[in-house]
Coordinates of C-alpha atoms in Angstrom, one line a residue:
M1 CA 4.7 -86.9 -117.5
S2 CA 7.3 -87.1 -120.2
S3 CA 10.2 -84.6 -120.4
E4 CA 8.9 -83.3 -123.8
T5 CA 7.6 -79.7 -124.0
R6 CA 3.9 -79.7 -123.2
T7 CA 1.5 -77.1 -124.6
A8 CA -1.6 -75.6 -123.0
L9 CA -4.4 -73.4 -124.3
V10 CA -5.9 -71.1 -121.6
I11 CA -9.3 -69.9 -122.6
G12 CA -9.9 -66.6 -120.7
A13 CA -7.6 -63.7 -119.8
G14 CA -9.1 -62.7 -116.5
I15 CA -7.0 -62.8 -113.3
V16 CA -7.4 -66.6 -113.0
G17 CA -6.5 -67.3 -116.6
L18 CA -3.5 -64.9 -116.5
C19 CA -2.1 -66.4 -113.3
T20 CA -2.6 -69.9 -114.7
A21 CA -0.8 -68.9 -117.9
Y22 CA 2.0 -67.3 -116.1
V23 CA 2.7 -70.2 -113.7
L24 CA 2.4 -72.8 -116.4
Q25 CA 4.7 -70.9 -118.7
R26 CA 7.3 -70.5 -116.0
S27 CA 7.0 -74.2 -115.3
G28 CA 8.1 -75.1 -118.8
V29 CA 4.7 -75.5 -120.5
S30 CA 4.2 -73.5 -123.8
V31 CA 1.0 -71.5 -123.3
T32 CA -1.4 -69.7 -125.6
V33 CA -4.2 -67.5 -124.1
M34 CA -7.4 -66.8 -126.0
D35 CA -9.9 -64.2 -125.1
P36 CA -12.0 -61.7 -127.1
N37 CA -11.0 -58.9 -124.8
A38 CA -7.8 -57.4 -123.6
P39 CA -6.1 -59.1 -120.6
G40 CA -7.9 -58.3 -117.3
S41 CA -10.2 -55.8 -118.9
Q42 CA -13.5 -57.4 -117.8
C43 CA -14.6 -58.5 -114.3
S44 CA -11.0 -58.7 -113.1
S45 CA -10.5 -54.9 -113.6
G46 CA -13.5 -53.8 -111.6
N47 CA -13.5 -55.9 -108.5
A48 CA -13.0 -54.5 -105.0
G49 CA -9.3 -55.5 -105.0
A50 CA -9.6 -57.3 -101.7
L51 CA -7.1 -60.1 -100.9
S52 CA -9.0 -62.1 -98.3
S53 CA -7.2 -65.3 -97.4
G54 CA -9.7 -66.0 -94.5
S55 CA -12.9 -65.7 -96.5
V56 CA -14.0 -69.3 -96.1
V57 CA -17.6 -68.5 -95.4
P58 CA -20.0 -69.1 -98.4
L59 CA -22.5 -66.6 -99.5
A60 CA -25.4 -68.8 -98.6
M61 CA -25.6 -69.2 -94.8
P62 CA -28.1 -70.8 -92.4
G63 CA -31.2 -68.5 -92.2
L64 CA -31.0 -67.5 -95.8
L65 CA -34.6 -68.4 -96.6
K66 CA -36.1 -66.0 -94.1
D67 CA -34.4 -63.2 -96.0
T68 CA -35.5 -64.3 -99.5
A69 CA -38.5 -62.1 -99.7
S70 CA -36.5 -58.9 -98.9
M71 CA -33.9 -59.9 -101.4
L72 CA -36.4 -60.3 -104.2
L73 CA -38.4 -57.2 -103.4
D74 CA -35.9 -54.6 -102.3
P75 CA -34.3 -52.9 -105.3
A76 CA -31.9 -51.1 -103.0
G77 CA -30.8 -54.1 -101.0
P78 CA -27.3 -55.6 -101.2
L79 CA -28.6 -58.5 -103.2
H80 CA -31.3 -57.9 -105.8
I81 CA -33.1 -60.0 -108.3
P82 CA -35.2 -58.2 -110.9
A83 CA -38.8 -59.6 -111.1
R84 CA -38.4 -60.4 -114.8
Y85 CA -35.5 -62.8 -113.8
W86 CA -37.3 -64.7 -111.0
L87 CA -38.5 -67.6 -113.0
R88 CA -35.3 -68.0 -115.0
G89 CA -33.1 -67.7 -111.9
A90 CA -35.2 -70.1 -109.8
P91 CA -33.3 -73.3 -110.4
W92 CA -30.0 -71.6 -109.4
L93 CA -31.6 -70.0 -106.4
A94 CA -33.0 -73.3 -105.2
R95 CA -29.4 -74.8 -105.3
F96 CA -28.1 -71.7 -103.6
A97 CA -30.6 -72.1 -100.8
H98 CA -29.9 -75.8 -100.5
S99 CA -26.2 -75.1 -99.9
A100 CA -27.1 -73.0 -96.9
R101 CA -27.6 -76.0 -94.6
R102 CA -25.3 -76.0 -91.6
G103 CA -23.4 -79.2 -92.4
T104 CA -22.9 -78.1 -96.0
V105 CA -21.6 -74.7 -95.0
E106 CA -19.0 -76.2 -92.7
R107 CA -17.9 -78.6 -95.5
I108 CA -17.5 -75.7 -97.9
A109 CA -15.5 -73.7 -95.4
D110 CA -13.1 -76.7 -94.9
A111 CA -12.7 -77.0 -98.7
L112 CA -12.0 -73.3 -99.3
K113 CA -9.4 -73.1 -96.5
P114 CA -6.5 -74.7 -98.5
L115 CA -7.4 -72.8 -101.6
L116 CA -7.2 -69.5 -99.7
K117 CA -4.3 -70.4 -97.4
G118 CA -1.3 -68.1 -97.8
A119 CA -2.9 -66.2 -100.8
V120 CA -2.0 -62.7 -99.6
G121 CA 1.7 -63.6 -99.2
R122 CA 1.6 -65.5 -102.5
H123 CA 0.2 -62.5 -104.3
A124 CA 2.9 -60.3 -102.7
R125 CA 5.6 -62.6 -104.1
L126 CA 4.0 -62.6 -107.5
A127 CA 3.9 -58.8 -107.6
D128 CA 7.6 -58.8 -106.7
E129 CA 8.4 -61.4 -109.5
I130 CA 6.7 -59.3 -112.1
G131 CA 8.3 -56.1 -111.0
R132 CA 5.3 -54.4 -109.5
P133 CA 5.5 -54.8 -105.7
D134 CA 3.5 -51.6 -105.4
L135 CA 0.3 -53.3 -106.6
V136 CA -0.1 -55.5 -103.5
R137 CA -0.4 -54.1 -100.0
R138 CA -0.5 -56.1 -96.8
D139 CA -2.1 -53.4 -94.6
G140 CA -5.1 -55.3 -93.2
Q141 CA -8.9 -54.8 -93.6
L142 CA -11.3 -53.1 -91.2
H143 CA -14.9 -54.3 -91.1
V144 CA -17.2 -52.0 -89.3
Y145 CA -20.8 -52.2 -88.0
P146 CA -23.2 -49.7 -86.5
D147 CA -23.1 -51.4 -83.1
V148 CA -22.3 -54.7 -81.3
A149 CA -25.8 -56.0 -82.0
A150 CA -25.4 -55.6 -85.7
M151 CA -22.0 -57.3 -85.6
G152 CA -23.6 -60.2 -83.7
K153 CA -25.6 -61.1 -86.8
D154 CA -22.4 -62.1 -88.4
A155 CA -21.0 -63.9 -85.3
T156 CA -21.3 -67.4 -86.9
G157 CA -19.3 -66.3 -89.9
W158 CA -16.5 -64.7 -87.9
A159 CA -16.3 -67.7 -85.7
M160 CA -16.0 -70.0 -88.7
K161 CA -13.2 -67.8 -90.1
A162 CA -11.3 -67.7 -86.8
A163 CA -11.6 -71.4 -86.3
R164 CA -9.8 -71.9 -89.6
G165 CA -6.9 -69.7 -88.8
L166 CA -7.9 -66.1 -89.6
R167 CA -6.6 -63.6 -87.0
V168 CA -9.6 -61.5 -86.0
E169 CA -9.3 -58.5 -83.6
R170 CA -12.4 -56.8 -82.3
V171 CA -12.4 -53.1 -82.3
D172 CA -14.6 -50.4 -80.6
A173 CA -15.4 -46.9 -81.8
A174 CA -12.2 -45.4 -80.5
A175 CA -10.1 -48.0 -82.2
I176 CA -12.0 -47.6 -85.5
R177 CA -11.4 -43.9 -85.5
E178 CA -7.7 -44.4 -84.6
L179 CA -7.3 -46.7 -87.6
E180 CA -9.5 -44.8 -90.0
P181 CA -10.5 -41.3 -88.9
A182 CA -12.8 -40.8 -91.9
V183 CA -15.2 -43.6 -90.8
A184 CA -18.5 -42.0 -89.8
P185 CA -19.4 -41.9 -86.1
G186 CA -22.4 -44.1 -86.8
Y187 CA -20.1 -47.1 -86.9
T188 CA -19.1 -48.1 -83.4
A189 CA -18.0 -51.8 -83.5
G190 CA -16.0 -54.0 -85.8
V191 CA -13.2 -56.3 -86.5
F192 CA -9.7 -55.6 -87.8
L193 CA -8.0 -58.3 -89.9
P194 CA -4.3 -57.5 -89.8
D195 CA -3.2 -60.3 -92.1
E196 CA -5.4 -59.5 -95.1
G197 CA -4.5 -57.2 -97.9
R198 CA -5.5 -55.6 -101.2
V199 CA -4.6 -54.8 -104.8
T200 CA -4.1 -51.1 -105.4
D201 CA -4.9 -51.3 -109.2
P202 CA -6.5 -54.6 -110.4
Q203 CA -6.3 -53.6 -114.1
A204 CA -2.6 -52.7 -113.8
Y205 CA -2.0 -56.0 -111.9
C206 CA -3.6 -58.0 -114.7
E207 CA -1.6 -56.2 -117.3
A208 CA 1.6 -56.7 -115.4
I209 CA 1.0 -60.5 -115.1
A210 CA 0.1 -60.6 -118.8
A211 CA 3.3 -58.7 -119.7
A212 CA 5.4 -61.1 -117.6
A213 CA 3.8 -64.1 -119.1
R214 CA 4.3 -62.7 -122.6
Q215 CA 7.9 -62.0 -121.9
A216 CA 8.3 -65.6 -120.7
G217 CA 6.9 -66.9 -124.0
T218 CA 3.1 -66.9 -123.7
R219 CA 1.2 -66.1 -126.8
F220 CA -2.0 -64.1 -126.6
V221 CA -4.7 -64.4 -129.3
Q222 CA -7.7 -62.1 -129.2
G223 CA -10.8 -64.1 -130.2
R224 CA -13.9 -65.7 -128.7
V225 CA -13.8 -69.5 -128.8
T226 CA -16.7 -70.8 -130.9
S227 CA -15.7 -74.4 -130.9
L228 CA -13.6 -76.7 -128.6
L229 CA -13.0 -80.2 -129.8
R230 CA -10.9 -83.1 -128.6
T231 CA -8.3 -84.4 -131.0
R232 CA -6.2 -87.5 -131.1
T233 CA -3.4 -85.9 -129.1
G234 CA -5.1 -83.0 -127.3
W235 CA -7.6 -80.2 -127.9
R236 CA -8.4 -77.8 -130.8
A237 CA -10.1 -74.4 -130.3
T238 CA -11.3 -72.1 -133.0
D239 CA -12.7 -68.6 -133.0
G240 CA -13.6 -68.7 -136.7
A241 CA -10.3 -67.2 -137.8
N242 CA -7.7 -69.1 -135.7
D243 CA -7.3 -72.8 -135.1
L244 CA -5.3 -73.5 -132.0
E245 CA -4.2 -76.9 -130.8
A246 CA -2.6 -77.9 -127.5
D247 CA -2.1 -80.9 -125.3
H248 CA -4.2 -79.3 -122.5
A249 CA -7.1 -76.9 -122.5
V250 CA -7.9 -74.8 -119.4
I251 CA -11.4 -73.4 -119.3
S252 CA -11.1 -70.1 -117.4
A253 CA -13.6 -67.9 -119.2
G254 CA -15.3 -66.6 -116.1
A255 CA -19.1 -66.2 -116.4
W256 CA -18.9 -67.4 -120.0
S257 CA -17.3 -70.8 -119.1
A258 CA -20.6 -72.6 -119.1
R259 CA -21.1 -71.7 -122.7
V260 CA -17.7 -73.1 -123.7
L261 CA -18.4 -76.4 -121.9
A262 CA -21.9 -76.7 -123.3
G263 CA -20.4 -77.5 -126.7
L264 CA -18.7 -80.6 -125.1
G265 CA -22.0 -81.8 -123.5
L266 CA -21.0 -80.6 -120.1
R267 CA -23.3 -78.6 -117.8
V268 CA -22.6 -76.5 -114.8
P269 CA -25.0 -74.2 -112.8
L270 CA -22.9 -71.1 -113.4
Q271 CA -24.7 -67.8 -112.7
T272 CA -23.5 -64.3 -113.3
Q273 CA -23.7 -62.1 -110.2
R274 CA -23.5 -58.6 -111.6
G275 CA -21.3 -56.4 -109.4
Y276 CA -20.9 -52.7 -109.5
H277 CA -18.4 -50.1 -108.4
L278 CA -18.1 -46.3 -108.3
Q279 CA -14.6 -44.9 -108.4
L280 CA -13.8 -41.4 -107.1
G281 CA -10.6 -40.0 -108.5
G282 CA -8.5 -38.2 -105.9
A283 CA -10.5 -39.4 -102.8
Q284 CA -8.1 -42.3 -102.1
D285 CA -6.2 -40.3 -99.4
A286 CA -9.2 -40.5 -97.1
L287 CA -8.4 -44.1 -96.2
S288 CA -5.2 -46.1 -95.6
R289 CA -6.6 -49.6 -96.1
I290 CA -9.8 -51.5 -97.2
V291 CA -12.8 -50.5 -95.0
V292 CA -15.9 -52.7 -95.3
L293 CA -19.3 -51.3 -94.3
A294 CA -20.3 -54.8 -93.2
D295 CA -24.0 -53.9 -92.7
R296 CA -24.2 -52.6 -96.2
K297 CA -21.9 -55.2 -97.8
V298 CA -19.8 -52.4 -99.4
F299 CA -16.0 -52.4 -99.8
L300 CA -14.0 -49.1 -99.8
N301 CA -10.5 -49.5 -101.3
P302 CA -8.2 -46.5 -101.6
M303 CA -6.7 -47.5 -104.9
A304 CA -3.9 -45.8 -106.9
R305 CA -6.4 -44.2 -109.3
G306 CA -9.1 -43.2 -106.7
L307 CA -11.3 -44.5 -104.0
R308 CA -13.2 -47.5 -105.2
I309 CA -16.6 -48.1 -103.7
A310 CA -17.6 -51.7 -104.6
G311 CA -20.5 -53.9 -103.7
T312 CA -24.1 -54.9 -104.3
V313 CA -25.1 -58.1 -106.1
E314 CA -27.6 -58.3 -108.9
I315 CA -28.6 -61.6 -110.2
D316 CA -29.5 -61.1 -113.8
A317 CA -28.7 -62.2 -117.4
L318 CA -25.3 -61.9 -119.1
D319 CA -26.7 -59.9 -121.9
R320 CA -28.7 -57.3 -119.9
P321 CA -27.3 -53.7 -119.8
A322 CA -26.0 -52.3 -116.6
N323 CA -28.5 -50.9 -114.0
T324 CA -27.0 -47.5 -113.3
R325 CA -29.2 -47.1 -110.2
R326 CA -27.4 -50.0 -108.5
A327 CA -24.1 -48.3 -109.0
M328 CA -25.4 -44.9 -107.7
L329 CA -26.6 -46.7 -104.5
L330 CA -23.0 -47.1 -103.7
Q331 CA -22.7 -43.3 -103.4
Q332 CA -25.4 -43.3 -100.7
H333 CA -23.7 -46.2 -98.8
A334 CA -20.4 -44.4 -98.8
G335 CA -22.0 -41.2 -97.7
A336 CA -23.4 -43.1 -94.6
G337 CA -20.0 -44.7 -93.9
L338 CA -17.6 -41.9 -94.4
R339 CA -17.3 -38.2 -93.4
G340 CA -15.5 -35.3 -94.9
I341 CA -15.4 -36.7 -98.4
A342 CA -16.9 -35.3 -101.6
L343 CA -18.8 -38.2 -103.2
E344 CA -20.2 -36.5 -106.3
G345 CA -19.3 -37.8 -109.7
G346 CA -17.1 -40.8 -110.2
A347 CA -16.8 -43.5 -112.8
V348 CA -19.5 -46.2 -112.9
W349 CA -18.6 -49.9 -113.7
M350 CA -20.5 -53.2 -113.9
G351 CA -19.0 -56.6 -114.3
H352 CA -20.0 -60.3 -114.3
R353 CA -18.9 -62.4 -111.3
P354 CA -19.0 -66.1 -112.2
C355 CA -20.7 -67.8 -109.3
L356 CA -21.7 -71.4 -108.4
P357 CA -24.5 -72.0 -105.9
D358 CA -22.1 -73.4 -103.3
S359 CA -19.7 -70.4 -103.5
M360 CA -16.9 -72.7 -104.7
P361 CA -15.2 -72.7 -108.1
V362 CA -14.9 -75.6 -110.5
L363 CA -11.3 -76.8 -110.5
G364 CA -9.3 -79.7 -111.9
S365 CA -9.7 -82.3 -114.6
V366 CA -12.8 -83.4 -116.3
P367 CA -13.4 -87.2 -116.2
D368 CA -13.0 -89.1 -119.4
A369 CA -11.6 -85.9 -121.1
P370 CA -7.8 -86.2 -120.8
G371 CA -6.1 -82.8 -120.9
L372 CA -9.3 -80.8 -120.2
W373 CA -9.1 -78.6 -117.1
C374 CA -11.6 -76.3 -115.3
A375 CA -10.6 -73.1 -113.5
F376 CA -13.7 -70.9 -113.2
G377 CA -16.5 -69.8 -110.9
H378 CA -14.5 -68.1 -108.2
G379 CA -17.3 -65.6 -107.6
H380 CA -16.3 -62.8 -105.2
L381 CA -12.9 -64.3 -104.5
G382 CA -11.4 -64.4 -108.0
V383 CA -8.4 -62.2 -107.2
T384 CA -7.6 -63.9 -103.9
E385 CA -8.0 -67.5 -105.2
S386 CA -6.4 -66.9 -108.6
I387 CA -2.8 -67.6 -107.6
N388 CA -3.4 -70.8 -105.6
T389 CA -5.6 -72.0 -108.4
A390 CA -2.8 -71.5 -110.9
D391 CA -0.3 -73.3 -108.6
W392 CA -2.6 -76.3 -108.1
L393 CA -3.3 -76.7 -111.8
A394 CA 0.3 -76.3 -112.9
D395 CA 1.3 -78.9 -110.4
E396 CA -1.4 -81.3 -111.7
I397 CA -0.5 -80.7 -115.4
N398 CA 3.2 -81.2 -114.6
G399 CA 2.6 -84.1 -112.3
R400 CA 4.7 -82.6 -109.5
G401 CA 4.5 -82.1 -105.8
D402 CA 2.3 -84.0 -103.4
A403 CA -0.3 -85.4 -105.8
V404 CA -2.3 -87.3 -103.2
A405 CA -2.8 -84.2 -101.0
R406 CA -3.5 -81.9 -104.0
Q407 CA -6.0 -84.3 -105.6
A408 CA -7.8 -84.6 -102.2
H409 CA -8.2 -80.8 -102.2
L410 CA -9.3 -80.7 -105.8
K411 CA -11.9 -83.4 -105.3
A412 CA -14.2 -81.0 -103.5
F413 CA -14.1 -78.6 -106.4
S414 CA -14.7 -81.1 -109.2
I415 CA -17.3 -80.6 -111.9
T416 CA -18.7 -84.0 -110.8
R417 CA -20.2 -82.5 -107.6
F418 CA -23.1 -81.2 -109.7
R419 CA -25.9 -83.6 -110.5
G420 CA -26.4 -83.7 -114.3
W421 CA -23.0 -82.3 -115.1
R422 CA -22.7 -84.5 -118.2
V423 CA -25.6 -84.1 -120.6

C-alpha cells in the first residue's frame, strides 16, 4: 500500500461497523460511517451482552433434523418459525440443516477459534482506550442445567469448546448456589467459564466507541444507502441526499447487508433471527455475572440499567412487527430459573440478528471488486467477534502484519463459500 492517506466508507453503525471504523481511523485511514439510525441503536443495543471467546460451536449441530418438527410447531420453544414463514424460509433452513453434519461442524469450530481468540481481553483493552473500562467485566459465565442428564445433551458442544482452549469447570448444586444464590434450586448441575465476560451496557459501549472514533476524525452520516457503485478509483454510495466516495467500502449493515450487496449482483443467504429481551430495572443486584439457563437458551445479565433477560430465536421477515408474546416468555423462563426476584413489568425489545446458515460471518474482500469488503452476519456473537473482525480488516486494508496467516483465516469466511454468490 502507498503512504498516501486512504479513505474508507463503513456502511452500518452497529458494534461491528463501529469497531471497524474506530480501528481503521486509528490506523490512519480517513473513515466515514453511514447508517440510517444512531450508532449502536439497533441490534447492537439489545443483545445479551455476553463476551464469549470460546463459543466456537455453531447453532446447527448433529441431530438437528430430529428436533425440526418441535421447532416448527412449538410457539414457546427457544427457536420458533411462524407457519406463514415456512415456505419462504425453507431454502435457508435447508442450508442450515446441511451445515449440521459432523465434519462440517468441526470445520466451522476450527474457523471460529481464531476469530474469537482473545476477544474478551481485547474488548477490555478497547474499553480502557475509550475511557469506559466499567463497560466490560471479566467475571465469568455460569451455565446451569436441571441435572447432569440435561447437561449431557450438550456434552458434544462443551467437549468441542474445551478442545479448542476454553476453560470449563463443572459445578454441582452447592457450587452453583455459592456463585449465584438467586439461582432456583431446580438447577443442580452446570459449568462455570471463568475466562468469559460481559458488557454491562451495550448501548453505552457503542456510543463510547462512536464518540472515540468521532474524536479521532471519523465522520458520521445518517442515511440509508440506496446505491453503491464502483468508480474508477474506489466506491461511491448515495442515500438520495449525500454522495460519498472512498477508496474502500466496508459492508457492515447487519441483517440489511444482503440488500446492499444485491445492487452489485452479489447474493448471500442472510437471514434475520429475531431476538428478544426483557429488561427489569433495579433487579441487577440479584446476580453478579451472566447466568445462562442452558436448557431454556436464556441469558441473564445484570447490566448497569437493570437485569436483562435475553434469548429465544424467531425466524421471520425483516419487516414483520415484534411478537410481544415471545418477549413475555422470557419472564416465565426467568421465573423458573431465579428465586426471590420480582419479574413483573420490564421493557420489551426485539432486534434482528444477521445470521448465515453455517453460523459464520462473511468477512474479507470480494473477488474482482477491489476495495469492497464484507463484515456482516455475526449472528449471536456480534459483540464478541466485532473487535477481532475490525483488527483483521484494518490489517488487510493497510497491508500490515502476517498477511499469509490472516488470509488463511479469512478464506473460511469468504463470500465465495456460498454457491451462487455472484448473480
